[in-house]
Amino acid sequence: MKLDESYELFRETCTRFAREKIAPFVAEWEEAGIFPRELYREAAAAGVLNAAYPEEYGGGGGDMLHGLVGIEALLSGGSSGIVAGLGSLGIALPPILVLGSEEQKRRFLPPVLAGDKIAALAITEPGTGSDVSGISTRAVRDGKDYLVSGAKMFITSGVRADYVSVLARTGPDKHGGLSFFVVEKGMPGFSVSRALKKTGWWASDTAELAFDSVRVPEENRIGDEGSGFVALMRNFQHERLALAFYGHATAALVLEDALAYARERQAFGRPLVGFQVTRHKLARMATEVEAARTLNYSTALRVKAGEYLVKEVSMAKNFSADVAQRVCYEAVQILGGMGFMRETRVERLSRDARLLPIGGGTTEIMNEIIAKGLGL
Ligand SMILES: Cc1cc2nc3c(=O)[nH]c(=O)nc-3n(C[C@H](O)[C@H](O)[C@H](O)COP(=O)(O)OP(=O)(O)OC[C@H]3O[C@@H](n4cnc5c(N)ncnc54)[C@H](O)[C@@H]3O)c2cc1C
């Protein structure tokens, strides 16, 4: 899909970054379960990390569509985990941008956008994920400070994050009693309980975090007390659209690999594409990729134009996540044994894709939202 020049130039920049700075090292970083911290600085210097943020805080002055195009292009490096790890600022910073004071924006955003500090978003807990209003991490007033206690689960970039945007309970009201705080690495009582091992996204660090009466100054509360839930719902909109883009981009990449393999690989005296069943599989995969990409871009362009599309964003996320599952399954099948080998991009991306119907709101929760949007 061709966009205005600024997006296409940005796409080229990100594709080059993926080719030169990610792809050659993916196998090593995936096995290690982490990528070098330096990559954040390199991505910032290349204008890849910070394009979608205002210039006054060190961003590139672009918009949300730059962020989505960036995800699509960076995935060509062959690891969703690296894109997710580099991109954790994309879910961690918006609450600060939307709710934060000018002083807070000037304090927290520039070091992250320069790649010097790492930001993470901490909503999910060991006891609750989909039911956000059920969170039990609490922030209790103590003079000019808050004491934050509880635990957070599955936090992307959580192991090495310097700033964690934490949603905590400040009052009894299920939705109106939630507030955001920035908890900083090194604050006494804040610790990483464990680094989690996963099916996919290996190169992205994923953590369980513990908060044991962490003294957080009032200056680190983002927005008014009670403003957290509404801000989070807006945040989810962007995260879900981003995951929808992961879906079609992942499917497009494994399709590309399956096409190349099916042209080369010989069986029974002909290439795999010589079998009608393979050609039809590829035709169906290509159709699904096209449908998901078209839905995602049309939704993104409407969001960029100012529409608040809760139902449609949920539809895009679900459809794209489903397409990614089906297309990855068939790509592995076309590669046969090679599709099961760690050395192939198809193997890695098909594992990574399993997260898409779960992260940022599950398929079932998206369907609840869609049904509500239909008046059901
Ligand atoms: C790799 C990875 C990275 C992540 N990164 C982050 C992060 O950076 N920050 C963060 O805060 N979280 C993060 N998450 C958490 C993620 O957003 C949650 O896993 C997700 O929201 C689902 O929550 P849960 O795992 O607690 O599942 P649950 O909420 O326990 O759901 C379990 C099952 O029950 C179903 N279910 C629940 N409620 C309903 C209902 N009302 N109707 C029908 N079915 C229902 C769900 O659809 C699901 O199938 C990450 C997760 C993973 C795996």
Short mmCIF file of C-alpha atoms and ligand atoms in Angstrom, two decimals:
data_model
loop_
_atom_site.label_atom_id
_atom_site.label_comp_id
_atom_site.label_asym_id
_atom_site.label_seq_id
_atom_site.Cartn_x
_atom_site.Cartn_y
_atom_site.Cartn_z
CA MET A 1 0.00 0.00 0.00
CA LYS A 2 1.51 3.33 -1.10
CA LEU A 3 1.30 6.16 1.41
CA ASP A 4 2.50 9.77 1.33
CA GLU A 5 6.21 10.27 0.76
CA SER A 6 7.13 10.84 4.41
CA TYR A 7 5.79 7.39 5.32
CA GLU A 8 7.43 5.65 2.37
CA LEU A 9 10.79 7.27 3.15
CA PHE A 10 10.39 6.19 6.75
CA ARG A 11 9.51 2.68 5.61
CA GLU A 12 12.79 2.59 3.62
CA THR A 13 14.76 3.79 6.66
CA CYS A 14 13.22 1.08 8.86
CA THR A 15 13.67 -1.65 6.25
CA ARG A 16 17.35 -0.70 5.91
CA PHE A 17 17.75 -0.71 9.69
CA ALA A 18 16.12 -4.16 9.86
CA ARG A 19 18.36 -5.49 7.08
CA GLU A 20 21.62 -4.11 8.45
CA LYS A 21 21.16 -3.92 12.22
CA ILE A 22 18.74 -6.74 13.02
CA ALA A 23 18.63 -9.56 10.44
CA PRO A 24 22.34 -10.56 10.63
CA PHE A 25 22.13 -11.01 14.42
CA VAL A 26 18.63 -12.41 14.91
CA ALA A 27 19.59 -16.05 15.42
CA GLU A 28 22.18 -15.13 18.07
CA TRP A 29 19.93 -12.69 19.95
CA GLU A 30 16.92 -15.01 19.85
CA GLU A 31 18.91 -17.87 21.36
CA ALA A 32 20.34 -15.47 23.98
CA GLY A 33 16.80 -14.30 24.82
CA ILE A 34 17.83 -10.64 24.64
CA PHE A 35 19.30 -8.10 22.22
CA PRO A 36 22.00 -5.54 23.04
CA ARG A 37 20.88 -2.43 24.84
CA GLU A 38 22.90 -0.45 22.32
CA LEU A 39 20.27 -1.26 19.68
CA TYR A 40 17.91 1.27 21.31
CA ARG A 41 20.48 4.02 20.81
CA GLU A 42 21.19 2.93 17.26
CA ALA A 43 17.46 2.85 16.48
CA ALA A 44 17.07 6.33 17.97
CA ALA A 45 20.04 7.69 16.01
CA ALA A 46 18.59 6.26 12.80
CA GLY A 47 15.25 7.96 13.54
CA VAL A 48 13.52 4.59 13.78
CA LEU A 49 12.69 4.53 17.49
CA ASN A 50 11.24 7.99 17.93
CA ALA A 51 9.58 8.97 14.63
CA ALA A 52 6.02 9.05 15.94
CA TYR A 53 6.70 11.50 18.82
CA PRO A 54 6.72 15.31 19.05
CA GLU A 55 9.97 17.05 18.20
CA GLU A 56 9.98 19.09 21.42
CA TYR A 57 10.62 15.88 23.38
CA GLY A 58 13.21 14.46 21.01
CA GLY A 59 10.86 12.73 18.58
CA GLY A 60 10.78 12.88 14.81
CA GLY A 61 7.55 14.86 14.65
CA GLY A 62 5.59 12.13 12.85
CA ASP A 63 2.30 10.51 13.81
CA MET A 64 0.83 7.14 14.76
CA LEU A 65 0.96 5.91 11.16
CA HIS A 66 4.76 6.29 11.21
CA GLY A 67 4.77 4.00 14.22
CA LEU A 68 2.66 1.38 12.42
CA VAL A 69 4.68 1.54 9.20
CA GLY A 70 7.80 1.20 11.36
CA ILE A 71 6.50 -2.04 12.94
CA GLU A 72 5.66 -3.47 9.53
CA ALA A 73 9.10 -2.63 8.13
CA LEU A 74 11.15 -3.64 11.18
CA LEU A 75 9.53 -7.08 11.24
CA SER A 76 11.38 -7.86 8.01
CA GLY A 77 14.40 -8.28 10.30
CA GLY A 78 12.74 -11.59 11.20
CA SER A 79 12.00 -11.29 14.93
CA SER A 80 8.78 -10.02 16.51
CA GLY A 81 10.55 -10.11 19.88
CA ILE A 82 13.11 -7.52 18.85
CA VAL A 83 10.42 -5.25 17.42
CA ALA A 84 8.33 -5.66 20.60
CA GLY A 85 11.32 -5.00 22.86
CA LEU A 86 12.44 -1.93 20.93
CA GLY A 87 8.82 -0.83 20.71
CA SER A 88 7.79 -1.12 24.36
CA LEU A 89 8.00 2.67 24.55
CA GLY A 90 5.03 2.66 22.16
CA ILE A 91 2.75 1.43 24.94
CA ALA A 92 4.65 2.94 27.90
CA LEU A 93 4.95 6.58 26.81
CA PRO A 94 1.43 7.45 25.60
CA PRO A 95 -0.03 7.65 29.13
CA ILE A 96 2.71 10.19 29.94
CA LEU A 97 2.08 12.08 26.69
CA VAL A 98 -1.67 12.14 27.23
CA LEU A 99 -1.92 12.66 31.00
CA GLY A 100 1.49 13.96 32.06
CA SER A 101 2.39 17.52 33.01
CA GLU A 102 4.84 19.46 30.87
CA GLU A 103 7.50 18.87 33.49
CA GLN A 104 6.89 15.11 33.45
CA LYS A 105 7.02 14.96 29.65
CA ARG A 106 10.33 16.86 29.62
CA ARG A 107 11.71 14.56 32.30
CA PHE A 108 10.66 11.12 31.03
CA LEU A 109 10.30 11.33 27.26
CA PRO A 110 13.65 12.66 25.91
CA PRO A 111 15.90 9.97 27.47
CA VAL A 112 13.62 7.21 26.18
CA LEU A 113 13.32 8.74 22.72
CA ALA A 114 17.13 9.06 22.59
CA GLY A 115 17.46 5.34 23.35
CA ASP A 116 19.28 6.02 26.63
CA LYS A 117 16.48 4.76 28.88
CA ILE A 118 14.04 1.90 28.37
CA ALA A 119 10.32 2.25 29.12
CA ALA A 120 7.76 -0.47 29.85
CA LEU A 121 4.02 -0.57 30.55
CA ALA A 122 2.80 -2.63 33.50
CA ILE A 123 -0.93 -3.40 33.62
CA THR A 124 -1.28 -7.20 33.75
CA GLU A 125 -0.91 -8.96 37.11
CA PRO A 126 -0.45 -12.58 38.14
CA GLY A 127 -4.12 -12.63 39.18
CA THR A 128 -5.72 -10.64 36.38
CA GLY A 129 -5.19 -9.75 32.72
CA SER A 130 -8.33 -9.32 30.65
CA ASP A 131 -10.25 -7.91 33.62
CA VAL A 132 -8.17 -4.76 34.00
CA SER A 133 -10.55 -3.27 36.53
CA GLY A 134 -9.71 -6.21 38.80
CA ILE A 135 -6.10 -5.19 39.38
CA SER A 136 -4.94 -5.21 42.97
CA THR A 137 -1.56 -3.44 42.89
CA ARG A 138 -2.23 -0.45 45.10
CA ALA A 139 -0.77 2.99 45.67
CA VAL A 140 -1.51 4.33 49.13
CA ARG A 141 -0.94 7.98 50.03
CA ASP A 142 1.83 8.61 52.56
CA GLY A 143 2.38 12.34 52.94
CA LYS A 144 3.74 13.71 49.66
CA ASP A 145 4.43 10.18 48.40
CA TYR A 146 2.61 6.98 47.55
CA LEU A 147 3.54 3.50 48.71
CA VAL A 148 3.09 1.09 45.80
CA SER A 149 2.65 -2.62 46.57
CA GLY A 150 1.75 -5.57 44.37
CA ALA A 151 3.00 -7.53 41.37
CA LYS A 152 2.88 -7.22 37.59
CA MET A 153 3.13 -10.04 35.07
CA PHE A 154 4.27 -10.58 31.45
CA ILE A 155 5.83 -7.10 31.21
CA THR A 156 7.60 -6.48 27.91
CA SER A 157 11.07 -4.96 28.49
CA GLY A 158 10.38 -5.34 32.21
CA VAL A 159 13.72 -6.91 33.09
CA ARG A 160 15.79 -3.92 32.04
CA ALA A 161 13.26 -1.06 31.99
CA ASP A 162 14.38 2.19 33.62
CA TYR A 163 10.88 3.68 33.70
CA VAL A 164 7.77 1.55 34.22
CA SER A 165 4.34 3.10 33.65
CA VAL A 166 2.40 1.22 36.32
CA LEU A 167 -1.37 1.15 36.67
CA ALA A 168 -2.27 0.96 40.36
CA ARG A 169 -5.35 1.19 42.51
CA THR A 170 -5.71 4.52 44.32
CA GLY A 171 -9.36 4.19 45.24
CA PRO A 172 -12.18 1.68 45.68
CA ASP A 173 -14.09 2.48 42.48
CA LYS A 174 -13.54 -0.38 40.00
CA HIS A 175 -12.72 1.88 37.04
CA GLY A 176 -12.42 5.33 38.59
CA GLY A 177 -9.98 4.15 41.26
CA LEU A 178 -7.04 3.50 38.94
CA SER A 179 -4.06 5.81 38.37
CA PHE A 180 -0.75 5.73 36.49
CA PHE A 181 2.65 6.12 38.17
CA VAL A 182 6.16 6.02 36.74
CA VAL A 183 8.17 3.65 38.90
CA GLU A 184 11.89 4.02 38.30
CA LYS A 185 14.59 1.39 38.35
CA GLY A 186 16.49 1.57 41.62
CA MET A 187 13.57 2.75 43.76
CA PRO A 188 13.84 0.69 46.96
CA GLY A 189 11.29 -2.14 47.01
CA PHE A 190 11.00 -2.37 43.23
CA SER A 191 12.49 -5.56 41.79
CA VAL A 192 12.34 -8.04 38.92
CA SER A 193 10.98 -11.31 40.34
CA ARG A 194 11.84 -13.32 37.24
CA ALA A 195 12.59 -13.19 33.55
CA LEU A 196 9.98 -15.36 31.82
CA LYS A 197 10.71 -17.98 29.16
CA LYS A 198 8.25 -18.00 26.28
CA THR A 199 6.99 -19.92 23.21
CA GLY A 200 7.95 -17.01 20.95
CA TRP A 201 9.23 -13.41 21.14
CA TRP A 202 12.43 -14.90 22.55
CA ALA A 203 14.59 -11.81 22.09
CA SER A 204 12.12 -9.62 23.96
CA ASP A 205 12.62 -9.63 27.70
CA THR A 206 9.39 -10.39 29.55
CA ALA A 207 9.26 -9.98 33.31
CA GLU A 208 7.31 -10.51 36.45
CA LEU A 209 7.80 -7.43 38.63
CA ALA A 210 7.44 -6.98 42.38
CA PHE A 211 6.56 -3.78 44.26
CA ASP A 212 7.12 -3.96 48.00
CA SER A 213 5.99 -0.65 49.52
CA VAL A 214 7.89 1.28 46.85
CA ARG A 215 7.98 4.94 47.86
CA VAL A 216 6.94 6.83 44.73
CA PRO A 217 6.88 10.64 44.92
CA GLU A 218 3.72 12.48 43.95
CA GLU A 219 5.67 14.00 41.01
CA ASN A 220 5.67 10.51 39.46
CA ARG A 221 1.88 10.20 39.48
CA ILE A 222 0.79 10.69 35.88
CA GLY A 223 -2.44 12.65 35.62
CA ASP A 224 -5.06 13.09 38.30
CA GLU A 225 -5.91 10.33 40.71
CA GLY A 226 -8.49 8.12 39.03
CA SER A 227 -7.62 9.06 35.45
CA GLY A 228 -5.83 5.79 34.67
CA PHE A 229 -8.61 3.60 33.27
CA VAL A 230 -9.79 6.00 30.58
CA ALA A 231 -6.20 6.67 29.50
CA LEU A 232 -5.56 2.94 29.37
CA MET A 233 -8.56 2.30 27.12
CA ARG A 234 -7.15 4.86 24.67
CA ASN A 235 -3.74 3.21 24.94
CA PHE A 236 -5.26 -0.17 24.09
CA GLN A 237 -6.64 1.25 20.86
CA HIS A 238 -3.16 1.98 19.61
CA GLU A 239 -1.66 -1.25 20.96
CA ARG A 240 -4.37 -3.32 19.25
CA LEU A 241 -3.84 -1.60 15.92
CA ALA A 242 -0.11 -2.17 16.31
CA LEU A 243 -0.71 -5.89 16.94
CA ALA A 244 -2.97 -5.99 13.90
CA PHE A 245 -0.01 -4.66 11.88
CA TYR A 246 2.22 -7.37 13.40
CA GLY A 247 -0.35 -9.84 12.06
CA HIS A 248 -0.45 -8.88 8.39
CA ALA A 249 3.29 -8.10 8.31
CA THR A 250 4.14 -11.50 9.81
CA ALA A 251 1.83 -13.27 7.37
CA ALA A 252 3.33 -11.36 4.43
CA LEU A 253 6.87 -12.36 5.42
CA VAL A 254 6.16 -16.06 5.84
CA LEU A 255 4.22 -16.01 2.56
CA GLU A 256 7.29 -14.52 0.86
CA ASP A 257 9.47 -17.31 2.28
CA ALA A 258 6.96 -20.02 1.41
CA LEU A 259 6.71 -18.74 -2.17
CA ALA A 260 10.48 -18.75 -2.59
CA TYR A 261 10.75 -22.24 -1.10
CA ALA A 262 7.91 -23.65 -3.20
CA ARG A 263 9.56 -22.38 -6.38
CA GLU A 264 12.91 -23.99 -5.51
CA ARG A 265 12.07 -27.21 -3.71
CA GLN A 266 11.68 -30.24 -5.95
CA ALA A 267 9.47 -33.28 -5.25
CA PHE A 268 8.38 -36.01 -7.64
CA GLY A 269 10.29 -34.36 -10.47
CA ARG A 270 8.81 -30.89 -10.22
CA PRO A 271 8.93 -27.81 -7.96
CA LEU A 272 6.31 -27.65 -5.21
CA VAL A 273 4.53 -24.91 -7.15
CA GLY A 274 3.99 -27.56 -9.82
CA PHE A 275 1.32 -29.08 -7.56
CA GLN A 276 -2.06 -27.44 -7.80
CA VAL A 277 -2.65 -28.00 -4.09
CA THR A 278 0.44 -25.89 -3.27
CA ARG A 279 -0.50 -23.17 -5.75
CA HIS A 280 -3.98 -22.94 -4.28
CA LYS A 281 -2.59 -22.82 -0.76
CA LEU A 282 -0.32 -19.93 -1.76
CA ALA A 283 -3.17 -18.19 -3.56
CA ARG A 284 -5.33 -18.38 -0.46
CA MET A 285 -2.50 -17.19 1.78
CA ALA A 286 -1.84 -14.20 -0.51
CA THR A 287 -5.55 -13.32 -0.52
CA GLU A 288 -5.71 -13.39 3.27
CA VAL A 289 -2.59 -11.23 3.61
CA GLU A 290 -4.07 -8.70 1.20
CA ALA A 291 -7.40 -8.63 3.05
CA ALA A 292 -5.74 -8.14 6.45
CA ARG A 293 -3.37 -5.46 5.16
CA THR A 294 -6.20 -3.56 3.50
CA LEU A 295 -8.41 -3.69 6.59
CA ASN A 296 -5.53 -2.60 8.83
CA TYR A 297 -4.49 0.34 6.67
CA SER A 298 -8.02 1.56 6.13
CA THR A 299 -8.64 1.40 9.90
CA ALA A 300 -5.33 3.14 10.63
CA LEU A 301 -6.03 5.93 8.15
CA ARG A 302 -9.43 6.54 9.73
CA VAL A 303 -7.90 6.60 13.22
CA LYS A 304 -5.22 9.00 12.01
CA ALA A 305 -7.98 11.24 10.62
CA GLY A 306 -9.43 11.48 14.13
CA GLU A 307 -12.12 8.78 14.34
CA TYR A 308 -12.33 6.83 17.61
CA LEU A 309 -13.00 3.32 16.29
CA VAL A 310 -13.25 0.87 19.16
CA LYS A 311 -15.22 -1.82 17.33
CA GLU A 312 -13.25 -1.57 14.08
CA VAL A 313 -9.85 -1.66 15.80
CA SER A 314 -10.93 -4.82 17.63
CA MET A 315 -12.10 -6.31 14.32
CA ALA A 316 -8.77 -5.50 12.66
CA LYS A 317 -6.84 -7.04 15.54
CA ASN A 318 -8.87 -10.25 15.52
CA PHE A 319 -8.95 -10.66 11.77
CA SER A 320 -5.25 -10.03 11.38
CA ALA A 321 -4.29 -12.32 14.27
CA ASP A 322 -6.39 -15.11 12.72
CA VAL A 323 -4.84 -14.57 9.30
CA ALA A 324 -1.38 -14.74 10.85
CA GLN A 325 -2.23 -18.10 12.50
CA ARG A 326 -3.53 -19.64 9.29
CA VAL A 327 -0.84 -18.28 6.99
CA CYS A 328 1.95 -19.26 9.39
CA TYR A 329 0.52 -22.78 9.69
CA GLU A 330 0.48 -23.22 5.91
CA ALA A 331 3.93 -21.67 5.49
CA VAL A 332 5.39 -24.20 7.93
CA GLN A 333 3.55 -26.94 6.03
CA ILE A 334 4.96 -25.83 2.68
CA LEU A 335 8.50 -25.76 4.08
CA GLY A 336 7.98 -29.27 5.45
CA GLY A 337 10.78 -30.28 7.84
CA MET A 338 12.59 -26.99 7.26
CA GLY A 339 9.54 -25.19 8.58
CA PHE A 340 10.22 -26.84 11.92
CA MET A 341 13.89 -25.82 12.02
CA ARG A 342 15.07 -22.89 14.08
CA GLU A 343 17.25 -21.66 11.25
CA THR A 344 14.22 -20.53 9.23
CA ARG A 345 12.35 -17.25 9.56
CA VAL A 346 9.09 -19.16 9.05
CA GLU A 347 9.70 -21.28 12.14
CA ARG A 348 10.46 -18.23 14.31
CA LEU A 349 7.68 -16.00 13.06
CA SER A 350 5.09 -18.77 13.32
CA ARG A 351 5.96 -19.17 17.01
CA ASP A 352 5.93 -15.42 17.49
CA ALA A 353 2.51 -15.14 15.85
CA ARG A 354 0.84 -17.24 18.56
CA LEU A 355 0.98 -14.22 20.85
CA LEU A 356 -1.22 -12.13 18.57
CA PRO A 357 -4.63 -13.53 19.64
CA ILE A 358 -3.57 -13.12 23.30
CA GLY A 359 -1.57 -9.91 23.81
CA GLY A 360 -3.16 -6.49 24.16
CA GLY A 361 -6.62 -8.03 24.68
CA THR A 362 -7.53 -11.59 23.69
CA THR A 363 -9.66 -12.64 20.74
CA GLU A 364 -12.53 -13.34 23.13
CA ILE A 365 -12.32 -9.88 24.69
CA MET A 366 -12.14 -8.29 21.21
CA ASN A 367 -15.28 -10.22 20.26
CA GLU A 368 -17.02 -8.94 23.39
CA ILE A 369 -16.14 -5.39 22.33
CA ILE A 370 -17.32 -6.00 18.77
CA ALA A 371 -20.57 -7.53 20.00
CA LYS A 372 -21.12 -4.51 22.26
CA GLY A 373 -20.48 -2.26 19.28
CA LEU A 374 -23.22 -4.17 17.44
CA GLY A 375 -25.56 -3.34 20.29
CA LEU A 376 -25.58 -6.90 21.67
C1 LIG B 1 4.73 -12.06 25.50
C2 LIG B 1 3.75 -11.21 26.25
C3 LIG B 1 4.00 -9.86 26.43
C4 LIG B 1 3.11 -9.08 27.17
N1 LIG B 1 3.43 -7.76 27.42
C5 LIG B 1 2.68 -7.07 28.31
C6 LIG B 1 3.10 -5.77 28.74
O1 LIG B 1 4.11 -5.22 28.28
N2 LIG B 1 2.36 -5.13 29.69
C7 LIG B 1 1.23 -5.69 30.22
O2 LIG B 1 0.62 -5.06 31.08
N3 LIG B 1 0.80 -6.91 29.82
C8 LIG B 1 1.51 -7.62 28.89
N4 LIG B 1 1.09 -8.85 28.48
C9 LIG B 1 -0.15 -9.40 29.03
C10 LIG B 1 -1.27 -9.58 28.02
O3 LIG B 1 -1.82 -8.34 27.66
C11 LIG B 1 -2.28 -10.53 28.67
O4 LIG B 1 -1.69 -11.81 28.65
C12 LIG B 1 -3.62 -10.54 28.00
O5 LIG B 1 -4.28 -9.33 28.16
C13 LIG B 1 -4.52 -11.67 28.54
O6 LIG B 1 -4.56 -11.66 29.93
P1 LIG B 1 -4.26 -13.01 30.76
O7 LIG B 1 -3.04 -13.60 30.20
O8 LIG B 1 -4.29 -12.68 32.19
O9 LIG B 1 -5.44 -13.98 30.39
P2 LIG B 1 -6.92 -14.10 31.17
O10 LIG B 1 -7.45 -12.75 31.28
O11 LIG B 1 -6.66 -14.87 32.41
O12 LIG B 1 -7.68 -14.96 30.13
C14 LIG B 1 -7.53 -16.37 30.01
C15 LIG B 1 -8.53 -16.86 28.96
O13 LIG B 1 -9.87 -16.56 29.41
C16 LIG B 1 -10.54 -15.83 28.41
N5 LIG B 1 -11.46 -14.84 29.00
C17 LIG B 1 -11.21 -13.96 30.00
N6 LIG B 1 -12.26 -13.17 30.20
C18 LIG B 1 -13.22 -13.57 29.32
C19 LIG B 1 -14.54 -13.13 29.02
N7 LIG B 1 -15.10 -12.08 29.67
N8 LIG B 1 -15.22 -13.77 28.04
C20 LIG B 1 -14.66 -14.81 27.38
N9 LIG B 1 -13.41 -15.25 27.59
C21 LIG B 1 -12.70 -14.64 28.56
C22 LIG B 1 -9.44 -15.12 27.64
O14 LIG B 1 -9.88 -14.73 26.34
C23 LIG B 1 -8.37 -16.20 27.60
O15 LIG B 1 -8.64 -17.09 26.57
C24 LIG B 1 1.93 -9.65 27.70
C25 LIG B 1 1.67 -11.01 27.49
C26 LIG B 1 2.56 -11.78 26.80
C27 LIG B 1 2.26 -13.25 26.65
#
